[in-house]
mmCIF file of C-alpha atoms in Angstrom:
data_model
loop_
_atom_site.group_PDB
_atom_site.id
_atom_site.type_symbol
_atom_site.label_atom_id
_atom_site.label_comp_id
_atom_site.label_asym_id
_atom_site.label_seq_id
_atom_site.Cartn_x
_atom_site.Cartn_y
_atom_site.Cartn_z
ATOM 1 C CA MET L 552 9.881 65.035 -33.700
ATOM 2 C CA THR L 553 8.633 61.962 -35.306
ATOM 3 C CA GLY L 554 10.634 60.219 -37.972
ATOM 4 C CA PRO L 555 8.282 59.199 -41.482
ATOM 5 C CA ARG L 556 5.622 56.715 -40.246
ATOM 6 C CA PRO L 557 6.162 52.977 -42.607
ATOM 7 C CA ASP L 558 5.300 52.221 -45.476
ATOM 8 C CA PRO L 559 2.354 49.345 -43.679
ATOM 9 C CA GLN L 560 2.377 47.429 -46.875
ATOM 10 C CA THR L 561 6.287 47.967 -46.697
ATOM 11 C CA PRO L 562 7.578 44.838 -44.526
ATOM 12 C CA ASP L 563 9.402 44.724 -41.952
ATOM 13 C CA PRO L 564 12.879 43.401 -42.446
ATOM 14 C CA GLN L 565 13.864 42.399 -38.804
ATOM 15 C CA THR L 566 10.478 40.115 -39.002
ATOM 16 C CA PRO L 567 11.136 36.995 -41.241
ATOM 17 C CA ASP L 568 8.359 36.267 -43.437
ATOM 18 C CA PRO L 569 6.439 33.099 -43.564
ATOM 19 C CA GLU L 570 7.348 31.454 -46.418
ATOM 20 C CA THR L 571 10.733 32.215 -46.002
ATOM 21 C CA PRO L 572 12.853 28.295 -44.466
ATOM 22 C CA GLY L 573 14.128 30.542 -40.862
ATOM 23 C CA ALA L 574 10.234 30.453 -40.702
ATOM 24 C CA ARG L 575 9.934 26.758 -41.423
ATOM 25 C CA VAL L 576 12.867 25.466 -39.512
ATOM 26 C CA THR L 577 10.743 27.649 -36.336
ATOM 27 C CA GLY L 578 7.879 26.512 -37.027
ATOM 28 C CA ALA L 579 9.544 22.159 -36.155
ATOM 29 C CA GLN L 580 11.818 23.581 -34.020
ATOM 30 C CA ALA L 581 9.001 24.769 -32.170
ATOM 31 C CA THR L 582 6.898 22.081 -33.003
ATOM 32 C CA GLY L 583 10.081 19.790 -31.169
ATOM 33 C CA ALA L 584 10.000 21.798 -28.102
ATOM 34 C CA GLN L 585 6.179 20.417 -27.688
ATOM 35 C CA ALA L 586 6.282 16.968 -28.349
ATOM 36 C CA THR L 587 10.451 17.230 -25.776
ATOM 37 C CA GLY L 588 7.874 18.641 -23.759
ATOM 38 C CA ALA L 589 5.605 15.985 -23.742
ATOM 39 C CA ARG L 590 8.019 13.156 -23.707
ATOM 40 C CA ALA L 591 9.413 14.243 -20.216
ATOM 41 C CA GLY L 592 5.534 15.333 -19.162
ATOM 42 C CA ALA L 593 4.619 12.023 -19.540
ATOM 43 C CA ARG L 594 8.011 11.017 -17.526
ATOM 44 C CA ARG L 595 7.532 12.790 -14.750
ATOM 45 C CA SER L 596 3.767 11.315 -15.299
ATOM 46 C CA VAL L 597 4.877 8.004 -14.905
ATOM 47 C CA LEU L 598 8.086 8.809 -12.102
ATOM 48 C CA ALA L 599 4.933 10.367 -10.182
ATOM 49 C CA ARG L 600 3.071 7.423 -10.229
ATOM 50 C CA SER L 601 6.176 4.855 -9.223
ATOM 51 C CA ALA L 602 7.217 7.172 -6.557
ATOM 52 C CA PRO L 603 5.145 4.937 -3.844
ATOM 53 C CA ALA L 604 6.131 1.434 -4.449
ATOM 54 C CA VAL L 605 9.966 3.142 -5.199
ATOM 55 C CA VAL L 606 10.324 4.976 -1.587
ATOM 56 C CA CYS L 607 8.074 1.953 0.802
ATOM 57 C CA SER L 608 10.164 -0.507 -1.216
ATOM 58 C CA LEU L 609 13.695 1.921 -0.350
ATOM 59 C CA LEU L 610 12.798 2.185 2.200
ATOM 60 C CA VAL L 611 12.360 -1.626 3.140
ATOM 61 C CA LEU L 612 15.474 -2.052 1.685
ATOM 62 C CA ALA L 613 17.269 0.210 4.826
ATOM 63 C CA VAL L 614 15.970 -1.403 7.276
ATOM 64 C CA SER L 615 16.446 -4.412 6.184
ATOM 65 C CA GLY L 616 20.018 -3.090 5.937
ATOM 66 C CA LEU L 617 19.854 -1.542 9.654
ATOM 67 C CA ALA L 618 18.381 -5.158 10.746
ATOM 68 C CA LEU L 619 21.407 -6.928 8.644
ATOM 69 C CA LEU L 620 23.972 -4.727 11.188
ATOM 70 C CA GLY L 621 23.432 -6.751 14.557
ATOM 71 C CA SER L 622 22.276 -9.699 16.165
ATOM 72 C CA GLU L 623 20.830 -12.869 14.401
ATOM 73 C CA THR L 624 17.393 -11.835 16.621
ATOM 74 C CA THR L 625 17.518 -8.588 15.538
ATOM 75 C CA GLN L 626 17.428 -10.098 11.587
ATOM 76 C CA ARG L 627 15.073 -12.816 12.547
ATOM 77 C CA THR L 628 12.985 -9.710 13.847
ATOM 78 C CA ALA L 629 12.651 -8.290 10.765
ATOM 79 C CA THR L 630 12.554 -11.281 8.638
ATOM 80 C CA GLN L 631 9.303 -11.543 10.545
ATOM 81 C CA MET L 632 8.411 -7.834 9.050
ATOM 82 C CA LEU L 633 8.918 -8.409 5.960
ATOM 83 C CA VAL L 634 6.638 -11.493 6.341
ATOM 84 C CA MET L 635 3.772 -9.233 7.684
ATOM 85 C CA GLY L 636 4.350 -6.871 4.711
ATOM 86 C CA VAL L 637 3.742 -9.186 2.518
ATOM 87 C CA ILE L 638 0.217 -9.699 4.175
ATOM 88 C CA THR L 639 -0.185 -6.787 5.840
ATOM 89 C CA VAL L 640 -0.037 -4.719 1.582
ATOM 90 C CA GLY L 641 -1.771 -7.802 0.413
ATOM 91 C CA THR L 642 -4.862 -7.184 2.984
ATOM 92 C CA TYR L 643 -4.588 -3.713 1.714
ATOM 93 C CA ILE L 644 -5.435 -4.203 -1.932
ATOM 94 C CA TYR L 645 -9.301 -4.966 -0.998
ATOM 95 C CA VAL L 646 -9.760 -3.225 2.885
ATOM 96 C CA GLY L 647 -8.018 0.581 1.739
ATOM 97 C CA ASN L 648 -9.242 0.158 -1.744
ATOM 98 C CA SER L 649 -12.957 -0.637 -0.960
ATOM 99 C CA GLY L 650 -13.408 0.753 1.721
ATOM 100 C CA VAL L 651 -14.306 -2.817 3.381
ATOM 101 C CA LEU L 652 -13.272 -4.304 6.287
ATOM 102 C CA SER L 653 -12.714 -7.692 6.601
ATOM 103 C CA PHE L 654 -11.967 -10.248 8.905
ATOM 104 C CA GLY L 655 -12.012 -12.886 6.274
ATOM 105 C CA HIS L 656 -8.077 -13.085 5.003
ATOM 106 C CA VAL L 657 -5.526 -14.793 6.750
ATOM 107 C CA VAL L 658 -7.910 -17.744 5.254
ATOM 108 C CA PHE L 659 -5.685 -17.303 2.190
ATOM 109 C CA VAL L 660 -2.853 -16.889 5.291
ATOM 110 C CA GLY L 661 -3.678 -20.730 5.875
ATOM 111 C CA VAL L 662 -4.740 -21.731 2.364
ATOM 112 C CA GLY L 663 -1.421 -20.439 1.586
ATOM 113 C CA ALA L 664 0.552 -21.888 4.220
ATOM 114 C CA TYR L 665 -0.489 -24.457 4.752
ATOM 115 C CA THR L 666 0.129 -24.957 1.065
ATOM 116 C CA THR L 667 3.155 -24.209 1.519
ATOM 117 C CA ALA L 668 4.447 -26.675 4.462
ATOM 118 C CA LEU L 669 2.407 -29.847 2.493
ATOM 119 C CA THR L 670 4.977 -29.184 -0.993
ATOM 120 C CA THR L 671 7.929 -27.711 0.252
ATOM 121 C CA LEU L 672 7.882 -30.958 3.815
ATOM 122 C CA PRO L 673 10.450 -33.653 2.371
ATOM 123 C CA ARG L 674 8.954 -36.772 1.768
ATOM 124 C CA GLY L 675 10.042 -38.987 4.531
ATOM 125 C CA LEU L 676 8.530 -36.601 7.037
ATOM 126 C CA LYS L 677 5.831 -35.978 4.840
ATOM 127 C CA GLN L 678 4.596 -39.841 4.938
ATOM 128 C CA ALA L 679 5.701 -40.914 8.407
ATOM 129 C CA LEU L 680 3.750 -37.740 9.933
ATOM 130 C CA LEU L 681 0.700 -37.514 7.156
ATOM 131 C CA PRO L 682 -0.055 -41.505 6.547
ATOM 132 C CA ALA L 683 -3.403 -40.714 5.003
ATOM 133 C CA LEU L 684 -2.278 -38.089 2.140
ATOM 134 C CA PRO L 685 -2.735 -38.831 -1.266
ATOM 135 C CA GLY L 686 -0.500 -40.791 -2.922
ATOM 136 C CA TRP L 687 0.438 -38.371 -4.744
ATOM 137 C CA LEU L 688 0.587 -35.068 -2.645
ATOM 138 C CA ALA L 689 3.029 -36.904 -0.346
ATOM 139 C CA GLU L 690 5.648 -38.110 -3.806
ATOM 140 C CA LEU L 691 4.813 -33.973 -4.819
ATOM 141 C CA GLU L 692 8.368 -32.015 -3.036
ATOM 142 C CA LEU L 693 8.375 -27.962 -4.928
ATOM 143 C CA GLY L 694 11.083 -25.308 -4.276
ATOM 144 C CA LEU L 695 10.038 -21.683 -2.468
ATOM 145 C CA PRO L 696 9.379 -20.326 -5.705
ATOM 146 C CA ALA L 697 7.773 -23.055 -7.077
ATOM 147 C CA ALA L 698 5.433 -24.202 -3.596
ATOM 148 C CA LEU L 699 3.829 -20.216 -3.409
ATOM 149 C CA LEU L 700 3.321 -19.335 -6.024
ATOM 150 C CA VAL L 701 1.179 -22.678 -6.068
ATOM 151 C CA SER L 702 -0.016 -21.462 -2.951
ATOM 152 C CA GLY L 703 -0.718 -17.898 -4.807
ATOM 153 C CA VAL L 704 -3.360 -20.186 -7.217
ATOM 154 C CA LEU L 705 -5.035 -21.948 -4.178
ATOM 155 C CA SER L 706 -5.810 -18.935 -2.648
ATOM 156 C CA VAL L 707 -7.212 -17.318 -5.819
ATOM 157 C CA LEU L 708 -9.357 -20.598 -5.546
ATOM 158 C CA VAL L 709 -10.726 -20.069 -2.871
ATOM 159 C CA ALA L 710 -10.919 -16.226 -2.948
ATOM 160 C CA ALA L 711 -13.309 -17.246 -6.056
ATOM 161 C CA VAL L 712 -16.086 -19.184 -4.683
ATOM 162 C CA PHE L 713 -16.381 -16.277 -1.392
ATOM 163 C CA ALA L 714 -16.526 -13.847 -4.248
ATOM 164 C CA LEU L 715 -19.510 -15.645 -5.694
ATOM 165 C CA LEU L 716 -20.888 -16.379 -2.057
ATOM 166 C CA THR L 717 -21.012 -12.891 -0.952
ATOM 167 C CA LEU L 718 -21.664 -11.240 -4.326
ATOM 168 C CA ARG L 719 -24.616 -9.291 -2.769
ATOM 169 C CA LEU L 720 -23.102 -8.804 0.870
ATOM 170 C CA ASP L 721 -21.951 -4.018 1.224
ATOM 171 C CA GLY L 722 -19.953 -2.972 4.567
ATOM 172 C CA MET L 723 -20.547 -4.335 8.055
ATOM 173 C CA ALA L 724 -22.575 -7.620 7.370
ATOM 174 C CA ALA L 725 -19.551 -8.285 4.423
ATOM 175 C CA GLY L 726 -17.010 -8.391 6.863
ATOM 176 C CA ILE L 727 -19.432 -10.284 9.479
ATOM 177 C CA ALA L 728 -19.104 -12.417 6.096
ATOM 178 C CA SER L 729 -15.713 -12.634 6.685
ATOM 179 C CA LEU L 730 -14.702 -13.159 10.024
ATOM 180 C CA ALA L 731 -17.744 -16.338 9.255
ATOM 181 C CA LEU L 732 -15.418 -17.606 6.979
ATOM 182 C CA LEU L 733 -12.636 -17.287 8.683
ATOM 183 C CA ILE L 734 -14.813 -19.353 11.771
ATOM 184 C CA SER L 735 -14.806 -22.695 8.804
ATOM 185 C CA VAL L 736 -12.091 -22.670 7.795
ATOM 186 C CA ASN L 737 -10.004 -22.644 11.468
ATOM 187 C CA VAL L 738 -13.361 -25.670 12.029
ATOM 188 C CA VAL L 739 -11.956 -27.853 8.989
ATOM 189 C CA ILE L 740 -8.369 -27.059 8.937
ATOM 190 C CA SER L 741 -8.407 -28.069 12.940
ATOM 191 C CA ASN L 742 -10.218 -30.997 12.303
ATOM 192 C CA TRP L 743 -8.991 -32.631 9.094
ATOM 193 C CA ASP L 744 -6.427 -35.065 10.688
ATOM 194 C CA ALA L 745 -5.420 -36.457 7.451
ATOM 195 C CA VAL L 746 -3.810 -32.845 6.067
ATOM 196 C CA THR L 747 -3.694 -30.543 8.127
ATOM 197 C CA ARG L 748 -2.597 -33.318 11.830
ATOM 198 C CA GLY L 749 -5.945 -31.169 13.265
ATOM 199 C CA SER L 750 -4.733 -29.244 16.643
ATOM 200 C CA GLN L 751 -0.654 -30.696 16.734
ATOM 201 C CA GLY L 752 0.185 -29.145 13.966
ATOM 202 C CA ILE L 753 2.785 -29.627 10.812
ATOM 203 C CA VAL L 754 5.976 -30.045 12.110
ATOM 204 C CA GLY L 755 9.605 -29.574 10.320
ATOM 205 C CA ILE L 756 9.677 -27.262 7.610
ATOM 206 C CA PRO L 757 12.835 -26.215 6.545
ATOM 207 C CA ALA L 758 12.598 -22.683 8.862
ATOM 208 C CA ASP L 759 15.086 -21.659 5.913
ATOM 209 C CA LEU L 760 13.532 -17.834 5.126
ATOM 210 C CA THR L 761 16.481 -14.833 5.855
ATOM 211 C CA ILE L 762 15.830 -11.391 5.018
ATOM 212 C CA GLY L 763 17.300 -12.156 1.729
ATOM 213 C CA THR L 764 14.724 -14.879 0.628
ATOM 214 C CA ALA L 765 11.292 -12.259 1.627
ATOM 215 C CA VAL L 766 12.587 -9.050 0.971
ATOM 216 C CA PRO L 767 11.557 -9.781 -2.630
ATOM 217 C CA TRP L 768 8.454 -10.235 -2.914
ATOM 218 C CA LEU L 769 8.228 -7.378 0.049
ATOM 219 C CA ILE L 770 8.932 -5.606 -2.823
ATOM 220 C CA GLY L 771 7.537 -7.354 -5.990
ATOM 221 C CA ALA L 772 4.068 -8.200 -3.172
ATOM 222 C CA ILE L 773 4.330 -3.260 -3.120
ATOM 223 C CA VAL L 774 4.536 -2.996 -6.680
ATOM 224 C CA VAL L 775 1.478 -6.149 -7.126
ATOM 225 C CA ALA L 776 -0.612 -3.350 -4.886
ATOM 226 C CA LEU L 777 0.273 0.073 -6.926
ATOM 227 C CA THR L 778 -0.320 -1.521 -9.951
ATOM 228 C CA TYR L 779 -3.485 -2.038 -9.266
ATOM 229 C CA GLN L 780 -4.884 0.618 -7.219
ATOM 230 C CA SER L 781 -3.486 2.104 -10.794
ATOM 231 C CA SER L 782 -5.378 0.159 -13.203
ATOM 232 C CA ARG L 783 -8.729 1.285 -14.348
ATOM 233 C CA SER L 784 -10.295 -1.099 -11.578
ATOM 234 C CA GLY L 785 -8.855 0.517 -9.142
ATOM 235 C CA PHE L 786 -9.450 4.226 -9.521
ATOM 236 C CA ARG L 787 -12.952 2.782 -9.224
ATOM 237 C CA LEU L 788 -13.131 0.490 -6.545
ATOM 238 C CA ARG L 789 -11.734 3.528 -4.882
ATOM 239 C CA ALA L 790 -14.341 6.290 -5.921
ATOM 240 C CA SER L 791 -16.130 3.759 -4.959
ATOM 241 C CA ARG L 792 -15.290 3.549 -0.882
ATOM 242 C CA GLU L 793 -15.769 7.650 -1.116
ATOM 243 C CA ASP L 794 -19.270 7.921 -2.575
ATOM 244 C CA PRO L 795 -21.173 4.154 -3.576
ATOM 245 C CA VAL L 796 -24.082 5.235 -4.761
ATOM 246 C CA ALA L 797 -22.321 8.010 -7.233
ATOM 247 C CA ALA L 798 -20.572 5.503 -8.395
ATOM 248 C CA ALA L 799 -23.152 3.616 -9.240
ATOM 249 C CA ALA L 800 -24.950 6.032 -10.461
ATOM 250 C CA LEU L 801 -22.489 6.743 -12.691
ATOM 251 C CA GLY L 802 -22.390 2.746 -14.420
ATOM 252 C CA ILE L 803 -19.378 2.033 -11.749
ATOM 253 C CA ARG L 804 -19.741 -2.811 -11.160
ATOM 254 C CA ILE L 805 -18.836 -1.971 -8.227
ATOM 255 C CA ARG L 806 -19.469 -6.064 -6.935
ATOM 256 C CA ARG L 807 -16.940 -6.288 -9.728
ATOM 257 C CA ASP L 808 -14.286 -4.300 -9.476
ATOM 258 C CA ARG L 809 -14.287 -5.264 -5.756
ATOM 259 C CA SER L 810 -14.012 -9.467 -6.697
ATOM 260 C CA VAL L 811 -11.221 -7.974 -9.094
ATOM 261 C CA ALA L 812 -9.219 -6.485 -5.468
ATOM 262 C CA LEU L 813 -9.976 -9.313 -3.993
ATOM 263 C CA VAL L 814 -8.989 -11.994 -6.259
ATOM 264 C CA ILE L 815 -5.590 -9.687 -6.058
ATOM 265 C CA SER L 816 -5.054 -9.728 -2.490
ATOM 266 C CA ALA L 817 -5.783 -13.039 -2.650
ATOM 267 C CA PHE L 818 -2.893 -14.506 -4.084
ATOM 268 C CA VAL L 819 -1.316 -12.174 -1.980
ATOM 269 C CA CYS L 820 -1.721 -13.084 1.700
ATOM 270 C CA GLY L 821 -1.247 -17.172 -0.314
ATOM 271 C CA VAL L 822 2.914 -15.974 -0.489
ATOM 272 C CA GLY L 823 3.038 -14.471 2.524
ATOM 273 C CA GLY L 824 1.270 -17.761 3.738
ATOM 274 C CA GLY L 825 3.879 -19.373 1.979
ATOM 275 C CA LEU L 826 6.110 -16.934 3.524
ATOM 276 C CA TYR L 827 5.005 -17.450 7.160
ATOM 277 C CA ALA L 828 4.807 -21.564 7.152
ATOM 278 C CA ARG L 829 8.926 -21.458 7.038
ATOM 279 C CA PHE L 830 9.637 -18.540 8.806
ATOM 280 C CA LEU L 831 7.759 -20.533 11.622
ATOM 281 C CA GLY L 832 8.384 -24.223 10.468
ATOM 282 C CA ALA L 833 5.937 -25.175 12.120
ATOM 283 C CA LEU L 834 2.253 -25.192 11.855
ATOM 284 C CA THR L 835 -0.849 -24.973 13.584
ATOM 285 C CA PRO L 836 -4.328 -23.670 13.295
ATOM 286 C CA GLY L 837 -4.000 -21.156 15.737
ATOM 287 C CA ASP L 838 -1.215 -19.494 13.983
ATOM 288 C CA VAL L 839 -3.215 -18.125 11.733
ATOM 289 C CA TYR L 840 -6.784 -17.579 12.904
ATOM 290 C CA LEU L 841 -7.602 -14.619 14.941
ATOM 291 C CA GLN L 842 -4.093 -13.361 16.341
ATOM 292 C CA LEU L 843 -2.758 -12.521 13.327
ATOM 293 C CA THR L 844 -5.692 -11.285 11.817
ATOM 294 C CA LEU L 845 -5.667 -8.348 14.323
ATOM 295 C CA LEU L 846 -2.258 -7.736 14.294
ATOM 296 C CA THR L 847 -2.086 -7.163 10.162
ATOM 297 C CA LEU L 848 -5.645 -4.761 10.800
ATOM 298 C CA LEU L 849 -3.486 -3.008 13.262
ATOM 299 C CA MET L 850 -1.026 -2.639 11.024
ATOM 300 C CA LEU L 851 -2.941 -1.020 8.742
ATOM 301 C CA ILE L 852 -4.929 1.369 10.920
ATOM 302 C CA VAL L 853 -2.126 2.463 12.949
ATOM 303 C CA GLY L 854 0.150 2.922 9.193
ATOM 304 C CA GLY L 855 -2.823 3.961 7.385
ATOM 305 C CA ILE L 856 -5.974 1.721 5.497
ATOM 306 C CA ARG L 857 -5.791 4.499 2.983
ATOM 307 C CA SER L 858 -2.395 4.402 0.844
ATOM 308 C CA LEU L 859 -0.357 1.694 0.120
ATOM 309 C CA SER L 860 2.255 3.362 2.496
ATOM 310 C CA GLY L 861 0.438 2.859 4.838
ATOM 311 C CA ALA L 862 0.274 -0.319 5.657
ATOM 312 C CA VAL L 863 4.615 -0.402 5.215
ATOM 313 C CA VAL L 864 4.796 1.965 7.325
ATOM 314 C CA GLY L 865 2.569 0.970 9.653
ATOM 315 C CA THR L 866 4.209 -2.159 9.361
ATOM 316 C CA ILE L 867 7.803 -1.292 10.244
ATOM 317 C CA PHE L 868 6.558 0.322 12.263
ATOM 318 C CA ILE L 869 4.857 -2.398 14.454
ATOM 319 C CA SER L 870 6.845 -4.438 14.658
ATOM 320 C CA VAL L 871 9.309 -1.689 15.909
ATOM 321 C CA LEU L 872 7.399 -1.455 18.761
ATOM 322 C CA ALA L 873 6.126 -5.032 19.112
ATOM 323 C CA GLU L 874 9.435 -6.490 19.773
ATOM 324 C CA LEU L 875 10.664 -3.714 22.247
ATOM 325 C CA LEU L 876 7.701 -4.776 23.922
ATOM 326 C CA ARG L 877 9.060 -7.560 23.700
ATOM 327 C CA ARG L 878 11.867 -7.310 25.780
ATOM 328 C CA ILE L 879 9.903 -5.030 28.182
ATOM 329 C CA GLU L 880 7.630 -7.713 29.260
ATOM 330 C CA ALA L 881 10.756 -10.983 28.917
ATOM 331 C CA GLY L 882 12.816 -8.719 31.494
ATOM 332 C CA GLY L 883 15.898 -8.356 31.062
ATOM 333 C CA GLY L 884 18.749 -5.442 29.179
ATOM 334 C CA VAL L 885 16.647 -3.514 26.435
ATOM 335 C CA GLY L 886 20.158 -1.435 26.258
ATOM 336 C CA PRO L 887 21.474 -0.350 29.391
ATOM 337 C CA VAL L 888 18.577 -0.497 30.956
ATOM 338 C CA GLU L 889 17.961 -3.751 33.162
ATOM 339 C CA ILE L 890 13.509 -3.671 34.006
ATOM 340 C CA SER L 891 12.132 -6.684 35.301
ATOM 341 C CA PRO L 892 9.548 -9.013 33.301
ATOM 342 C CA HIS L 893 6.347 -8.116 32.994
ATOM 343 C CA PRO L 894 3.840 -9.906 31.224
ATOM 344 C CA GLY L 895 0.585 -8.470 29.609
ATOM 345 C CA VAL L 896 2.547 -5.826 28.668
ATOM 346 C CA GLN L 897 2.132 -5.959 25.100
ATOM 347 C CA GLN L 898 -1.016 -6.608 24.132
ATOM 348 C CA LEU L 899 -1.687 -4.188 26.536
ATOM 349 C CA ILE L 900 0.666 -1.831 24.915
ATOM 350 C CA LEU L 901 -0.407 -2.607 21.606
ATOM 351 C CA ALA L 902 -4.156 -1.893 21.840
ATOM 352 C CA LEU L 903 -3.230 1.281 23.160
ATOM 353 C CA THR L 904 -1.618 2.250 20.259
ATOM 354 C CA LEU L 905 -5.132 1.234 18.069
ATOM 355 C CA LEU L 906 -6.995 3.242 20.443
ATOM 356 C CA LEU L 907 -5.646 5.823 20.400
ATOM 357 C CA THR L 908 -5.097 6.376 16.481
ATOM 358 C CA LEU L 909 -8.315 6.301 16.400
ATOM 359 C CA LEU L 910 -8.831 8.507 18.410
ATOM 360 C CA LEU L 911 -6.616 10.412 17.431
ATOM 361 C CA ARG L 912 -5.135 9.771 14.438
ATOM 362 C CA PRO L 913 -8.273 8.126 12.422
ATOM 363 C CA GLY L 914 -5.763 8.397 9.348
ATOM 364 C CA GLY L 915 -3.306 7.047 11.264
ATOM 365 C CA ILE L 916 0.889 7.725 10.788
ATOM 366 C CA THR L 917 0.128 8.824 6.810
ATOM 367 C CA SER L 918 -3.351 10.111 7.326
ATOM 368 C CA GLY L 919 -3.925 8.309 3.651
ATOM 369 C CA ARG L 920 -1.094 10.048 1.554
ATOM 370 C CA GLU L 921 1.304 8.276 -0.224
ATOM 371 C CA LEU L 922 5.162 8.908 -0.128
ATOM 372 C CA GLY L 923 6.664 9.936 -2.694
ATOM 373 C CA PHE L 924 9.910 12.769 -4.037
ATOM 374 C CA ALA L 925 7.555 15.276 -5.277
ATOM 375 C CA PRO L 926 8.163 18.889 -2.126
ATOM 376 C CA SER L 927 4.213 18.730 -3.074
ATOM 377 C CA GLY L 928 3.911 14.904 -1.871
ATOM 378 C CA TRP L 929 3.764 13.612 1.957
ATOM 379 C CA LEU L 930 7.587 12.850 1.885
ATOM 380 C CA GLY L 931 8.495 16.859 1.724
ATOM 381 C CA GLY L 932 6.036 17.762 2.712
ATOM 382 C CA ARG L 933 2.642 19.884 1.609
ATOM 383 C CA ARG L 934 3.365 23.307 0.006
ATOM 384 C CA LYS L 935 0.382 26.138 1.535
ATOM 385 C CA GLY L 936 0.777 28.442 -0.603
ATOM 386 C CA PRO L 937 1.476 29.447 -4.356
ATOM 387 C CA ARG L 938 4.731 28.050 -5.820
ATOM 388 C CA PRO L 939 7.659 30.754 -5.568
ATOM 389 C CA GLY L 940 7.917 32.536 -8.172
ATOM 390 C CA THR L 941 4.805 33.676 -9.091
ATOM 391 C CA ALA L 942 3.160 37.517 -9.506
ATOM 392 C CA VAL L 943 1.397 36.873 -6.322
ATOM 393 C CA ASP L 944 4.942 35.885 -4.071
ATOM 394 C CA GLU L 945 6.351 39.498 -4.960
ATOM 395 C CA PRO L 946 5.687 42.506 -2.597
ATOM 396 C CA ALA L 947 2.241 44.461 -2.588
ATOM 397 C CA THR L 948 2.093 47.669 -3.644
ATOM 398 C CA ARG L 949 -0.543 50.053 -2.621
ATOM 399 C CA SER L 950 -2.218 49.771 -6.281
ATOM 400 C CA ASP L 951 -1.945 45.940 -6.473
ATOM 401 C CA ALA L 952 -2.726 44.794 -3.169
ATOM 402 C CA ALA L 953 -6.515 45.818 -2.940
ATOM 403 C CA PRO L 954 -9.200 46.353 -5.906
ATOM 404 C CA PRO L 955 -10.228 50.751 -4.707
ATOM 405 C CA ARG L 956 -13.468 50.650 -3.511
ATOM 406 C CA ALA L 957 -17.150 52.004 -4.633
ATOM 407 C CA GLY L 958 -17.619 55.120 -2.544
ATOM 408 C CA ARG L 959 -16.834 58.338 -2.348
ATOM 409 C CA ASP L 960 -13.074 57.873 -2.744
ATOM 410 C CA ASN L 961 -13.817 56.580 -6.323
ATOM 411 C CA VAL L 962 -16.660 59.908 -7.857
ATOM 412 C CA PRO L 963 -15.256 61.243 -9.922
ATOM 413 C CA ALA L 964 -13.910 65.574 -8.341
ATOM 414 C CA ALA L 965 -16.708 67.073 -11.398
ATOM 415 C CA LYS L 966 -19.044 64.795 -9.223
ATOM 416 C CA GLN L 967 -18.042 66.013 -6.342
ATOM 417 C CA GLY L 968 -18.178 69.455 -7.156
ATOM 418 C CA HIS L 969 -15.269 70.078 -7.942
ATOM 419 C CA PRO L 970 -13.452 71.812 -10.497
ATOM 420 C CA GLN L 971 -12.213 69.388 -13.432
#
């Protein structure tokens, strides 16, 4: 038996009237829930965008903290690693985002190194070593932060001139032009005795750089790099890296975005050059030439040239490997093992490392991915299936395992000759 059917005109007492205050409260609550969800989504989006910088900075802090527990030699190696990190991240800002391999970024490192050397050298020593310096430069003596900022600005000016000269070059032509710039600037530095002392070099630079001094500059370089690659110009440049023809067809001004990346990259490399001069304590033209160029590109390629995380990871990996090989090359004890000297083993193993990376893992250690917090990020591994809790995760039954096959089994019984 069934009960009496309700009158469709009679409202259900359990259903609130949309005009009642209770319904209005429910709507307000729904609107508030949507706003809360939007804010939570925005926070997650910001966290996801900043995750590579946070994780890379934590990695740098962890390695630096471990180095502080070691010997003085270990701490000096870590300081050099931090300086190379600034230079490598600066190079990545242009090379990684544009896809154009540059051999000339050490020019900006050299400009920054000599600028910091000349502006932080004690006045008396400066006048003794470089008597032909202009009076204002001979009297100028800056602190390290100011000298590094000036170094970055001068590197930007050099990069702006270089960008104007090579604005129409792409691909390999741009890379060769950057190598020509490196050679030309090295010739100038090697023969400008009045300012750089030529091949004799500048000595007496305060070599007081420590881990605590270098860490903030590397973290700052990481933040600058991530900020640029997350900007509109960075997105456009990365799009042109993947497909220049399609990017140009969409109206992206590739050369303009490359110039912006080059200028920002030059500033960071100039700051790295200033740190490099304060780390060495003496500076010659050979210190900012081919060997430093190859080392920077080695760190970038081995770590992963297409990601900021790759630049940081590659710097740490190659720095540790190079220090281990240096000890093997010099002979003596490496832990409990006594090793005889093996000259040249460092350059040989580093070259083999580059070759094997290009052959076996062209994307580098990170394969172009960024470090992050989410399980779907590189640090936590990528999911290979759907998220848990979805219907796909439930065991399939016979009815939903596969759609019914079209054929004799699907024909109604009446059509198969059976009585209905």
